[in-house]
N, CA, C and O atoms as a DFTB+ gen file, in Angstrom:
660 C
 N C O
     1  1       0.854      -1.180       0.000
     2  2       0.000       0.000       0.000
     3  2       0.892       1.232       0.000
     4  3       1.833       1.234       0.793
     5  1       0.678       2.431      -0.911
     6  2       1.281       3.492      -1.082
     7  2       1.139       4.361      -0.279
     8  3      -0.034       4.637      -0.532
     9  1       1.534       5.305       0.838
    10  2       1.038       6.318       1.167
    11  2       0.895       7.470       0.601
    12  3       1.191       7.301      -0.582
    13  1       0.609       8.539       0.780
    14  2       0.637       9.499       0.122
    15  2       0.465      10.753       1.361
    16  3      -0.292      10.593       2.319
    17  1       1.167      11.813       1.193
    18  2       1.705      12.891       2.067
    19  2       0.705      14.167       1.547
    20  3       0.713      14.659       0.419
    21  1      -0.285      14.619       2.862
    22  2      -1.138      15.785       2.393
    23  2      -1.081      16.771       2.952
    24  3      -1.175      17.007       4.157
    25  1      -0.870      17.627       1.826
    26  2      -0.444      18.859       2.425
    27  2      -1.686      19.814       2.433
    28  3      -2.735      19.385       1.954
    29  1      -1.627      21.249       3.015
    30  2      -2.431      21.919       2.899
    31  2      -2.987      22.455       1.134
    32  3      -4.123      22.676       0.716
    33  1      -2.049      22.503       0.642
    34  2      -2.178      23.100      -1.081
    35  2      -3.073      22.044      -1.514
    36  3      -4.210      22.244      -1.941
    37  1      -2.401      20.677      -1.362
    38  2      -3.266      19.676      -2.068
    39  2      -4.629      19.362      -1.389
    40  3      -5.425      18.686      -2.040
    41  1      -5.008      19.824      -0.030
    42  2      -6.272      19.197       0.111
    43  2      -7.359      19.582      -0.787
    44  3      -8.245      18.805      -0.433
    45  1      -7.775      20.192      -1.591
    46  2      -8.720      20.024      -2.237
    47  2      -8.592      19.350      -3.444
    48  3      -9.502      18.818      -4.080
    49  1      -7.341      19.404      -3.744
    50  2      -7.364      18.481      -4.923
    51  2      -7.549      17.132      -4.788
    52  3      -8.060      16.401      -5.636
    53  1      -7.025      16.727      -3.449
    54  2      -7.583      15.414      -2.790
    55  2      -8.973      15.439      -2.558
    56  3      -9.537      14.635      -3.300
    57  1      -9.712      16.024      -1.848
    58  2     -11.028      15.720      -2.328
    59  2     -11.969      15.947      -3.286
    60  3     -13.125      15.524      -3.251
    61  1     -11.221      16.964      -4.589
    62  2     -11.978      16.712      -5.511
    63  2     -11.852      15.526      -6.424
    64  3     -12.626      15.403      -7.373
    65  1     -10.935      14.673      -6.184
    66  2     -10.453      13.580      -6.767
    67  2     -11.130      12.336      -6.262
    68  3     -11.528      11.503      -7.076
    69  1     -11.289      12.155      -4.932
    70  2     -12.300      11.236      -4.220
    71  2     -14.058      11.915      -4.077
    72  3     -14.860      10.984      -4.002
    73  1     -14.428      12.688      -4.051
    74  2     -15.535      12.950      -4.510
    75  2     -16.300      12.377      -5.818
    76  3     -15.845      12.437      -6.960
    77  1     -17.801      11.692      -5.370
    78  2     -18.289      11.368      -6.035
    79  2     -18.535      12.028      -7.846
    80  3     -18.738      13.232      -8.005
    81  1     -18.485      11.182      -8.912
    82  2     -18.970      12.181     -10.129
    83  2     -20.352      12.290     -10.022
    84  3     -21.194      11.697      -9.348
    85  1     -20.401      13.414     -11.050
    86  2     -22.010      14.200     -10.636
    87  2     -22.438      13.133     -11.966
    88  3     -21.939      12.844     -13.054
    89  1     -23.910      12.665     -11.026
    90  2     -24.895      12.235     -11.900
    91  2     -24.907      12.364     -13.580
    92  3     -25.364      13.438     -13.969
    93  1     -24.589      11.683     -14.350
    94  2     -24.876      12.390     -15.993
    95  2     -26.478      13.133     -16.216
    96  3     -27.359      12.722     -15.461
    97  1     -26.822      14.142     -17.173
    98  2     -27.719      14.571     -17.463
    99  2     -28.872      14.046     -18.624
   100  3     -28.594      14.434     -19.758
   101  1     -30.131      13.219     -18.514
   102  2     -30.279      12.980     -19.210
   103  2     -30.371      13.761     -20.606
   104  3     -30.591      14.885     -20.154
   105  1     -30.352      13.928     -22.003
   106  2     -29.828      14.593     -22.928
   107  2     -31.620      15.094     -23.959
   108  3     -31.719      16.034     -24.749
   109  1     -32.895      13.988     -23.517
   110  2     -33.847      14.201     -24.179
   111  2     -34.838      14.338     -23.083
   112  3     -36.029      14.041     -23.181
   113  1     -34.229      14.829     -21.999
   114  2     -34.979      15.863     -20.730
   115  2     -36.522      16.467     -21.117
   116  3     -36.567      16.975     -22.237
   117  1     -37.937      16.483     -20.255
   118  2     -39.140      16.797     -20.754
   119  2     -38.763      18.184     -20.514
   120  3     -37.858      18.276     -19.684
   121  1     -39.309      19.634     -21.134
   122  2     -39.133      20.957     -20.354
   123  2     -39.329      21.095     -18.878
   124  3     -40.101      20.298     -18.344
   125  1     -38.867      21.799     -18.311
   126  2     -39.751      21.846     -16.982
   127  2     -40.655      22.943     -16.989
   128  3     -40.588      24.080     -17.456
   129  1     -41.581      22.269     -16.307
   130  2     -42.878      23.232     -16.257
   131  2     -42.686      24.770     -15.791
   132  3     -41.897      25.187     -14.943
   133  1     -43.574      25.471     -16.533
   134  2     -43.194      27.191     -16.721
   135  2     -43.206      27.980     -14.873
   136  3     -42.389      28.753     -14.372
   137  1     -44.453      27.385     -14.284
   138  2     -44.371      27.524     -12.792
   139  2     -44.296      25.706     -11.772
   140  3     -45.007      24.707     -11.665
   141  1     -43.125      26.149     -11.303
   142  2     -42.804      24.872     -10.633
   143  2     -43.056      24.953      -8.912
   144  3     -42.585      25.782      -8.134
   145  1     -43.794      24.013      -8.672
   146  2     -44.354      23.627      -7.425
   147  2     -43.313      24.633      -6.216
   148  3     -42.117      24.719      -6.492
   149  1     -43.623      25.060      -5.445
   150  2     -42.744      25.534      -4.002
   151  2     -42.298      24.314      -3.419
   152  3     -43.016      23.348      -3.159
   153  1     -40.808      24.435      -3.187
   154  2     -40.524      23.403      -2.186
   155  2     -40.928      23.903      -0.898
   156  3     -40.904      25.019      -0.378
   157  1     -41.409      22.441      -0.428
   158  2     -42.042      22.569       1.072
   159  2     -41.124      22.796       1.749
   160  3     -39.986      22.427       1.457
   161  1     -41.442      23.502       2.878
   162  2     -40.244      23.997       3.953
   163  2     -40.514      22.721       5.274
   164  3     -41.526      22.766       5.973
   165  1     -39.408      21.599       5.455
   166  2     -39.415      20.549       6.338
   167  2     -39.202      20.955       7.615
   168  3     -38.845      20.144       8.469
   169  1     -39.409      22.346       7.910
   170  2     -38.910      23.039       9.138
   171  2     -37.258      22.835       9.574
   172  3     -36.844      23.474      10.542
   173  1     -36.390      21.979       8.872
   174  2     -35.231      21.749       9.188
   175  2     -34.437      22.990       9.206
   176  3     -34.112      23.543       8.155
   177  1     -34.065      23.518      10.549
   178  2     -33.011      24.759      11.319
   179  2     -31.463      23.950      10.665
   180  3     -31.073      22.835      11.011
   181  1     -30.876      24.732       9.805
   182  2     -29.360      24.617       9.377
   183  2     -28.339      25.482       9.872
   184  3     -27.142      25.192       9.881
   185  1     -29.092      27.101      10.496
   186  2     -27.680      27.691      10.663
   187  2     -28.468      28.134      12.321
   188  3     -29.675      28.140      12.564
   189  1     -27.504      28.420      13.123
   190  2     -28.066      28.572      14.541
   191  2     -27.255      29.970      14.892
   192  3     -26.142      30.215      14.429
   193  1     -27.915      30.768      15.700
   194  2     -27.222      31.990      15.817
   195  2     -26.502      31.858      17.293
   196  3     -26.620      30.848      17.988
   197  1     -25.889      32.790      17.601
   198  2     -25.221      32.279      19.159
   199  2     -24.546      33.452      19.740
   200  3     -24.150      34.178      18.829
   201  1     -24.313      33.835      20.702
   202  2     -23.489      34.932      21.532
   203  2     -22.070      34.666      21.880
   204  3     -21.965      33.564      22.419
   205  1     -21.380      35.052      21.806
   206  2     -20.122      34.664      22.755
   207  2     -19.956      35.413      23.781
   208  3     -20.132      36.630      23.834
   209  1     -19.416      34.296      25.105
   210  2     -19.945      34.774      25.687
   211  2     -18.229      35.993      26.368
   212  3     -18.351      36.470      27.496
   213  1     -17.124      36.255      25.712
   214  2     -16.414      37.191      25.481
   215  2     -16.337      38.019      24.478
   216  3     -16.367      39.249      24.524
   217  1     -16.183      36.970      23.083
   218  2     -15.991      38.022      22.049
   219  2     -15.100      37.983      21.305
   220  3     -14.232      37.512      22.041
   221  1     -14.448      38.189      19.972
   222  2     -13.768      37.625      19.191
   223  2     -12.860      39.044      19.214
   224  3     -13.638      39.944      18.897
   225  1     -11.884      39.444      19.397
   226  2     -10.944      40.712      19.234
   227  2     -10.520      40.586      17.908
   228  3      -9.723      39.653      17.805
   229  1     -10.755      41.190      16.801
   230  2      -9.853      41.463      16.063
   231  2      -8.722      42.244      15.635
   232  3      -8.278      42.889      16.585
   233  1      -8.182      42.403      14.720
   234  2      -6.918      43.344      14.374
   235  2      -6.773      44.647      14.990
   236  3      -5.815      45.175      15.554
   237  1      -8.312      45.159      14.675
   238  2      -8.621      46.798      15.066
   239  2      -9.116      46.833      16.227
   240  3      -9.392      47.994      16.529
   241  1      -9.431      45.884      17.257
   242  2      -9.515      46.219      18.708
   243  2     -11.337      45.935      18.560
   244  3     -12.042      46.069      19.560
   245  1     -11.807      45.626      17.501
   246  2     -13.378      45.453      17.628
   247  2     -13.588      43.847      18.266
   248  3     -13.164      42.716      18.028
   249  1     -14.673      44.628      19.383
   250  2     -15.355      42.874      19.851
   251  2     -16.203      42.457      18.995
   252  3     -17.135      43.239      18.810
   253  1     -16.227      41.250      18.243
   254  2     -17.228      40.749      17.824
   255  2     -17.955      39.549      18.792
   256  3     -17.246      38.864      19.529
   257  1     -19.154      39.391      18.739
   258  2     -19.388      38.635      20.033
   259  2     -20.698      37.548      19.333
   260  3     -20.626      36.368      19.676
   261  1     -21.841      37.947      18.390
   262  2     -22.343      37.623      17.804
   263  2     -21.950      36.857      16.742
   264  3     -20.832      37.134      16.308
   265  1     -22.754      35.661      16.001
   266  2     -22.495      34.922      15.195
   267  2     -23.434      33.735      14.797
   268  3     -24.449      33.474      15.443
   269  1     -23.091      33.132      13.851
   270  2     -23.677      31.718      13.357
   271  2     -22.678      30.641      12.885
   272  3     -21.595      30.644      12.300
   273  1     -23.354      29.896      13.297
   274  2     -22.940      28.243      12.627
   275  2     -24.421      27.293      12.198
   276  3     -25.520      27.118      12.724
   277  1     -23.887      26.931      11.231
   278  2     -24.270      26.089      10.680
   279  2     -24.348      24.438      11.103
   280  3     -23.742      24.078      12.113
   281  1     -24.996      23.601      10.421
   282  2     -24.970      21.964      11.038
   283  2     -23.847      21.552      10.349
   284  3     -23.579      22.342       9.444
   285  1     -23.093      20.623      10.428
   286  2     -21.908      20.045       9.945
   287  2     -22.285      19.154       9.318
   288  3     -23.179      18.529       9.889
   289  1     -21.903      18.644       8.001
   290  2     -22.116      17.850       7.180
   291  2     -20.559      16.797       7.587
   292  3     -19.526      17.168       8.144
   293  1     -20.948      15.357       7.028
   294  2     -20.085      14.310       7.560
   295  2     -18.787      14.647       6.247
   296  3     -17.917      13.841       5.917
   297  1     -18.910      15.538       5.881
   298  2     -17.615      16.293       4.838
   299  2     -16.839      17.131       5.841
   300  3     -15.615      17.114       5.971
   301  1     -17.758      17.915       6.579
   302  2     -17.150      18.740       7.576
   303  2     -16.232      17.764       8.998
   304  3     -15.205      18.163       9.546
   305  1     -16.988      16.423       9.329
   306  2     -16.387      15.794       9.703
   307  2     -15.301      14.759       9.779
   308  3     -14.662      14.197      10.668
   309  1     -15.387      14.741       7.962
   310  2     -14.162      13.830       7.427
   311  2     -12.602      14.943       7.018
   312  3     -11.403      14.670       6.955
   313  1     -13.339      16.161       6.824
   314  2     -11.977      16.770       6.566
   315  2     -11.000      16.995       7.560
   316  3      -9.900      16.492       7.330
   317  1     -11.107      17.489       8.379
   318  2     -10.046      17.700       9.378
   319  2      -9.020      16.112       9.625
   320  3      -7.925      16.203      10.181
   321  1      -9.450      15.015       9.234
   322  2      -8.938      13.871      10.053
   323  2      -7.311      13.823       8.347
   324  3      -6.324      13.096       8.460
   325  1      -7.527      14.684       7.168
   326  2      -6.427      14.447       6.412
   327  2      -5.725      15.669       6.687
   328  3      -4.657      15.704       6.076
   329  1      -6.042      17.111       7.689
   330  2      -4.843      17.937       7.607
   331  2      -3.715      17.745       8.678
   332  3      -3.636      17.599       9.898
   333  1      -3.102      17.801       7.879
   334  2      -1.368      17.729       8.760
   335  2      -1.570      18.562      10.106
   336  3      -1.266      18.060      11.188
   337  1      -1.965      19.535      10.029
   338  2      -2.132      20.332      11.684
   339  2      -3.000      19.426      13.001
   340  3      -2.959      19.453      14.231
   341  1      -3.647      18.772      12.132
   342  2      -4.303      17.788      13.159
   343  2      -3.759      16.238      13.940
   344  3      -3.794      15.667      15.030
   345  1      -3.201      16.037      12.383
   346  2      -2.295      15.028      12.488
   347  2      -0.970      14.759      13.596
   348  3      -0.601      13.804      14.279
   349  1      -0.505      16.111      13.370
   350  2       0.754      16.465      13.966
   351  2       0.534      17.074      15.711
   352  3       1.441      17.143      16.540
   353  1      -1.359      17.580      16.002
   354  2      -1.875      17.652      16.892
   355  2      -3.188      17.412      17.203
   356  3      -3.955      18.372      17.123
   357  1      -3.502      16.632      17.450
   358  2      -4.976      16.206      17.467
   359  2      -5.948      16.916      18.217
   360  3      -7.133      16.735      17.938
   361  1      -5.585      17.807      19.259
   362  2      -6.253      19.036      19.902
   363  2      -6.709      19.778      18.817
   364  3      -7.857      20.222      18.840
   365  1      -5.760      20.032      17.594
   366  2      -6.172      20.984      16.564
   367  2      -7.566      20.403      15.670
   368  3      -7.995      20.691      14.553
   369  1      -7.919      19.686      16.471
   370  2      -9.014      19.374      15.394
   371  2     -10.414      20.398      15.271
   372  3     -11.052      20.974      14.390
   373  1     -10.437      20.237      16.596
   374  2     -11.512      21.329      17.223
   375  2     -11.522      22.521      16.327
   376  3     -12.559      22.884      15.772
   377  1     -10.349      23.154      16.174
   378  2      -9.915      24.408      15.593
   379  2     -10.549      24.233      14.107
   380  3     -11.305      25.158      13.809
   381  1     -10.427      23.471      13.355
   382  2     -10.721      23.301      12.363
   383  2     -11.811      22.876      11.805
   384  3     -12.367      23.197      10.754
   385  1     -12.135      21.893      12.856
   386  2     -13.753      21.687      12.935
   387  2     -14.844      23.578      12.943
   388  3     -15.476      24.236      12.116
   389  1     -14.594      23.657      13.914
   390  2     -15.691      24.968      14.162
   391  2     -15.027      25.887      13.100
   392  3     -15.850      26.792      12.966
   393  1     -13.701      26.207      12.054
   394  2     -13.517      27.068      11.062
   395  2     -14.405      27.034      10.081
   396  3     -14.822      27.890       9.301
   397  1     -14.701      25.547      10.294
   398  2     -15.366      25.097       9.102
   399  2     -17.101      25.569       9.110
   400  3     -17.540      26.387       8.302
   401  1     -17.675      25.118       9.818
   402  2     -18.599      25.531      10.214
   403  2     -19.428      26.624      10.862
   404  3     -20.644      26.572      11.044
   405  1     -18.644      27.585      11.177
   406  2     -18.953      29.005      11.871
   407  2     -18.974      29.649      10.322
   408  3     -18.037      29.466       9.545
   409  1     -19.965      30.295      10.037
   410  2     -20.574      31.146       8.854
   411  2     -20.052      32.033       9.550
   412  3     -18.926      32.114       9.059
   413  1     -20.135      33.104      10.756
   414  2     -19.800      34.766      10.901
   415  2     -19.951      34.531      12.118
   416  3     -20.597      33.752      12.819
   417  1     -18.917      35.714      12.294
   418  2     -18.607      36.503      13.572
   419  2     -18.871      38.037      13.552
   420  3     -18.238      38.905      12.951
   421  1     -19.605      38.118      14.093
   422  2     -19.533      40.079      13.877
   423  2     -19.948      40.216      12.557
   424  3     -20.958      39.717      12.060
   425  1     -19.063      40.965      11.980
   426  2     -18.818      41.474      10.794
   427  2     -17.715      40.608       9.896
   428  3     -17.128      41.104       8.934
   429  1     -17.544      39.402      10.298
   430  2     -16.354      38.717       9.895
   431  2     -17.064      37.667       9.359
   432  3     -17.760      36.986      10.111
   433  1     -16.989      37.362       7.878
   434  2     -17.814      35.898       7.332
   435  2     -16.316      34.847       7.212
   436  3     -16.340      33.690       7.634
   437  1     -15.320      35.338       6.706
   438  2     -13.997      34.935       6.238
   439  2     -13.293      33.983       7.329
   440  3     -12.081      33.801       7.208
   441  1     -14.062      33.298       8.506
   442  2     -13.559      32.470       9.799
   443  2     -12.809      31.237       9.150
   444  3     -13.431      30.299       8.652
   445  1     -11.741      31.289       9.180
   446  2     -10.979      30.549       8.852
   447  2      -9.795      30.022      10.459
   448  3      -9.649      30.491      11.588
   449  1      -9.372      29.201       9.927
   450  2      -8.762      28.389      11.676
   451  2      -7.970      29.574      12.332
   452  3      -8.215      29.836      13.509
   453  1      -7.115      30.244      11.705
   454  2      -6.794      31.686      12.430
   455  2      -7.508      32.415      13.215
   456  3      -7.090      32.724      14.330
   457  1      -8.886      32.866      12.685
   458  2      -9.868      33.055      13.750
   459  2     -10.220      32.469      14.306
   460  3     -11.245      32.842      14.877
   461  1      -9.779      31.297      14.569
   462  2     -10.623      30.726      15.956
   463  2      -9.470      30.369      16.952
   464  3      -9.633      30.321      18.172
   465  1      -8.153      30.095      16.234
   466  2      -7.305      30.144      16.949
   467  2      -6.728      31.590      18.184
   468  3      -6.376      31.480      19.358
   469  1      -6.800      32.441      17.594
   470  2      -7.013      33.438      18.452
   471  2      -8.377      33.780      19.300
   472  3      -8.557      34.870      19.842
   473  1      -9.070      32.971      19.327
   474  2     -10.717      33.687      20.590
   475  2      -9.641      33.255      21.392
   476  3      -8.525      32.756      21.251
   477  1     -10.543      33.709      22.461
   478  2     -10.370      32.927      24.111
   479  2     -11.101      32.033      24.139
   480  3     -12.216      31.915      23.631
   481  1     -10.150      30.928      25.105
   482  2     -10.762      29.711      25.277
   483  2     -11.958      29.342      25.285
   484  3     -12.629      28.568      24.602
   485  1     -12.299      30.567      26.901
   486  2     -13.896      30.269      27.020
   487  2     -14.732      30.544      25.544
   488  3     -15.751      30.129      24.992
   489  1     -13.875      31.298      25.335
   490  2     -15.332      31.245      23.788
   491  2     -15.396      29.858      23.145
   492  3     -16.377      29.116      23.117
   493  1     -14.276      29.655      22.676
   494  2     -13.582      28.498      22.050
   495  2     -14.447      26.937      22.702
   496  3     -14.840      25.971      22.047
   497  1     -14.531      27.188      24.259
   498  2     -15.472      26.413      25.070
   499  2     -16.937      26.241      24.644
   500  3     -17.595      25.236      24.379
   501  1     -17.182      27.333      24.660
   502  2     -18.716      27.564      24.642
   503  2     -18.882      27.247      23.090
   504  3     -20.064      27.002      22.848
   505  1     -18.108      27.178      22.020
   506  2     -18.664      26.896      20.749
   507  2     -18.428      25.392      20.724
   508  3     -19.138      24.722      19.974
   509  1     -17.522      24.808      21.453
   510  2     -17.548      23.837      20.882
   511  2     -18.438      23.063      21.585
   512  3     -19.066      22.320      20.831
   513  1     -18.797      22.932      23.002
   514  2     -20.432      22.663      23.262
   515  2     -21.467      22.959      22.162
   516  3     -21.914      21.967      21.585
   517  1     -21.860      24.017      21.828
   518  2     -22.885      24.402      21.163
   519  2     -22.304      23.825      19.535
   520  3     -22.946      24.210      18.557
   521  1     -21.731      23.391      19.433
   522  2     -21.416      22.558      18.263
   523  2     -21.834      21.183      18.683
   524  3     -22.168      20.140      18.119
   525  1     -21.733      21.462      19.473
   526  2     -22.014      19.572      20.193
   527  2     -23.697      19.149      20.369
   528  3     -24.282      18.081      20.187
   529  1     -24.177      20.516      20.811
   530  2     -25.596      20.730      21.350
   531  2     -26.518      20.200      19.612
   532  3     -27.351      19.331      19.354
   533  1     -25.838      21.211      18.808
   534  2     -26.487      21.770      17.551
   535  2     -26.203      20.374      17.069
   536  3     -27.266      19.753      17.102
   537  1     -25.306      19.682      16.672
   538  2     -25.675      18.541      16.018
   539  2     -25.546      17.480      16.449
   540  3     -25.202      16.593      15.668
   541  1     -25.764      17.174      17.800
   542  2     -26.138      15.816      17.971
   543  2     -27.856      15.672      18.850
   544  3     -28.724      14.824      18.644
   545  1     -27.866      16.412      19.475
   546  2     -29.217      17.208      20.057
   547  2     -30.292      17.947      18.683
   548  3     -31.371      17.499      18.296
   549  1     -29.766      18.833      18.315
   550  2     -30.861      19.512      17.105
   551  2     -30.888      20.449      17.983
   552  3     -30.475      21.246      17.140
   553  1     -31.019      21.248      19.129
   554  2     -31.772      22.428      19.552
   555  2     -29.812      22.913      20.440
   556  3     -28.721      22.346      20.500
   557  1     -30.327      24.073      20.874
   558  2     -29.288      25.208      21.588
   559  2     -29.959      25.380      23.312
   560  3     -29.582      26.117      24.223
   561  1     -30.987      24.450      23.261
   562  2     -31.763      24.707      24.884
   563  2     -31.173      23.812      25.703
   564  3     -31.056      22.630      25.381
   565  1     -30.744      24.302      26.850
   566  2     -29.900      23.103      28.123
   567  2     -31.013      23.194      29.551
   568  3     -31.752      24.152      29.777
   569  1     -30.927      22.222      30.216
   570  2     -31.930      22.440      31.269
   571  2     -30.706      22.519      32.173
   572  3     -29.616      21.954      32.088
   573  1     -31.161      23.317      32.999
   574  2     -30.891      24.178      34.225
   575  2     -31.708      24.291      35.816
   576  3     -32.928      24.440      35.756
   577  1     -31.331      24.253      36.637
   578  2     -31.536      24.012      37.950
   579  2     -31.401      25.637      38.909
   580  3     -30.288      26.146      38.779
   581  1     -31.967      26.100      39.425
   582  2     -32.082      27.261      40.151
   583  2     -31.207      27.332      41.872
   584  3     -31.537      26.970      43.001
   585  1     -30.291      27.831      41.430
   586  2     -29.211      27.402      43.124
   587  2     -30.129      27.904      43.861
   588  3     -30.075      27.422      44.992
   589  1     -31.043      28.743      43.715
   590  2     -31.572      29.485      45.066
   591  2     -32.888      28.689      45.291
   592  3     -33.296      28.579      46.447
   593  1     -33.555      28.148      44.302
   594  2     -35.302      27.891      44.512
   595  2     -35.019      26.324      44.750
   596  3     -35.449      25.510      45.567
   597  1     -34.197      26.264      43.786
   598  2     -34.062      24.771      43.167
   599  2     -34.973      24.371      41.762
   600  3     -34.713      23.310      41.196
   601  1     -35.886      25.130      41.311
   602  2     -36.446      25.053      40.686
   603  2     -35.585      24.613      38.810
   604  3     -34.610      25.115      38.250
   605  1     -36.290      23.789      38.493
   606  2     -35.616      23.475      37.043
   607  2     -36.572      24.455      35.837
   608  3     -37.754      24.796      35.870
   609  1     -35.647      24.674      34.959
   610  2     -36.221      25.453      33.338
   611  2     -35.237      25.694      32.778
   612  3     -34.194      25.765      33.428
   613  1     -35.238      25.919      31.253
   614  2     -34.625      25.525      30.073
   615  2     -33.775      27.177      29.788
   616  3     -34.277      28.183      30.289
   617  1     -32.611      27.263      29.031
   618  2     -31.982      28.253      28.937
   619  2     -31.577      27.998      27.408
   620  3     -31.140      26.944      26.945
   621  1     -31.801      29.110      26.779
   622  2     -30.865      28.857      25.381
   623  2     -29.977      29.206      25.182
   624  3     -29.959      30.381      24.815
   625  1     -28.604      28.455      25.275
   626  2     -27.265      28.546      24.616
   627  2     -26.740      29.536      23.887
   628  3     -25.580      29.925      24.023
   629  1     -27.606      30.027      23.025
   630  2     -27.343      31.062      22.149
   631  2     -27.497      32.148      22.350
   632  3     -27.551      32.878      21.361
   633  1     -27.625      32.705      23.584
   634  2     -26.862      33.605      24.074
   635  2     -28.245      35.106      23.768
   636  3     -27.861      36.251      24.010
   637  1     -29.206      34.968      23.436
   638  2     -30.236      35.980      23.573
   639  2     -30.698      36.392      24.501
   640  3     -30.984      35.706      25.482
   641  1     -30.931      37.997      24.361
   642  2     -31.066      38.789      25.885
   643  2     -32.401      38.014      26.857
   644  3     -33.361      37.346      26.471
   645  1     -32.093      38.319      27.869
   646  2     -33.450      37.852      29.264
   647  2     -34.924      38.243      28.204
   648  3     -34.990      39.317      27.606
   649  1     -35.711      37.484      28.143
   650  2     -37.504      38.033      27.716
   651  2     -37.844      37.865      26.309
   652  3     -38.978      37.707      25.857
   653  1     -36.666      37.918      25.616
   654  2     -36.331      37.885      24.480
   655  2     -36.747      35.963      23.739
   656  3     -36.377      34.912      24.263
   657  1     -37.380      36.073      22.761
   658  2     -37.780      34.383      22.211
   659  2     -36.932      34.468      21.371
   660  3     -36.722      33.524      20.609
């Protein structure tokens, strides 16, 4: 068996190479109809919004603290296991995992492992729970216990003000 050595340049060429080919087109296709049916909406939630609960510092001293992620597709979960940064540290997976999947920060869509490598931990904490929450759970709600009453009720993760749905 051959190995083969992957670098950052080549990962996509590695998976565009193992990626499935696209379906052929049939060639004597009926038109499609002039108004086409609405796709039904399956209620399926894909991107989840969330707070941090510090804040992302960037270059210019701005907190970004707000954001989204998305659900992870088992692409999102197979990639990290061929980059060398992971390889060489397996802590780094995390990092790369949530690059992948965090749509925006602030004003920042461009989250790439650099940005996440610089949050603070606790942020870094709190996403990767709520990465955990969001796709293996489906929801951002944790139940919670009242130190003072004792009383139990549900809190959402994502970080929206008190009163607020």
């Amino acid at each position: 068996m051959r190995r083969r050595t992957v670098t950052a340049g080549n990962l996509e060429e590695i998976l565009q190479v193992t990626a499935p080919a696209p379906a052929p087109e049939p060639s004597a296709a009926p038109p499609a109809p002039a108004a086409a049916a609405p796709r039904e909406d399956h209620g399926l939630r894909t991107e989840f919004e969330f707070e941090l609960p510090r804040g992302y510092v960037d270059e210019a001293g701005t907190v970004h603290r707000h954001g989204a992620m998305r659900l992870a597709t088992a692409r999102d979960e197979l990639r990290p296991q061929i980059d060398l940064r992971v390889k060489e540290n397996p802590a780094y997976l995390s990092v790369v995992l949530l690059s992948q999947v965090i749509t925006r920060i602030g004003t920042i869509t461009d989250v790439h492992a650099g940005v996440v490598e610089r949050m603070y931990a606790t942020d870094v904490a709190f996403l990767q729970d709520f990465y955990r929450r969001v796709n293996s759970e489906g929801h951002t709600r944790a139940a919670v216990t009242c130190p003072h009453c004792e009383g139990g009720f549900e809190v959402d993760l994502s970080g929206g003000r008190l009163g607020e749905s």
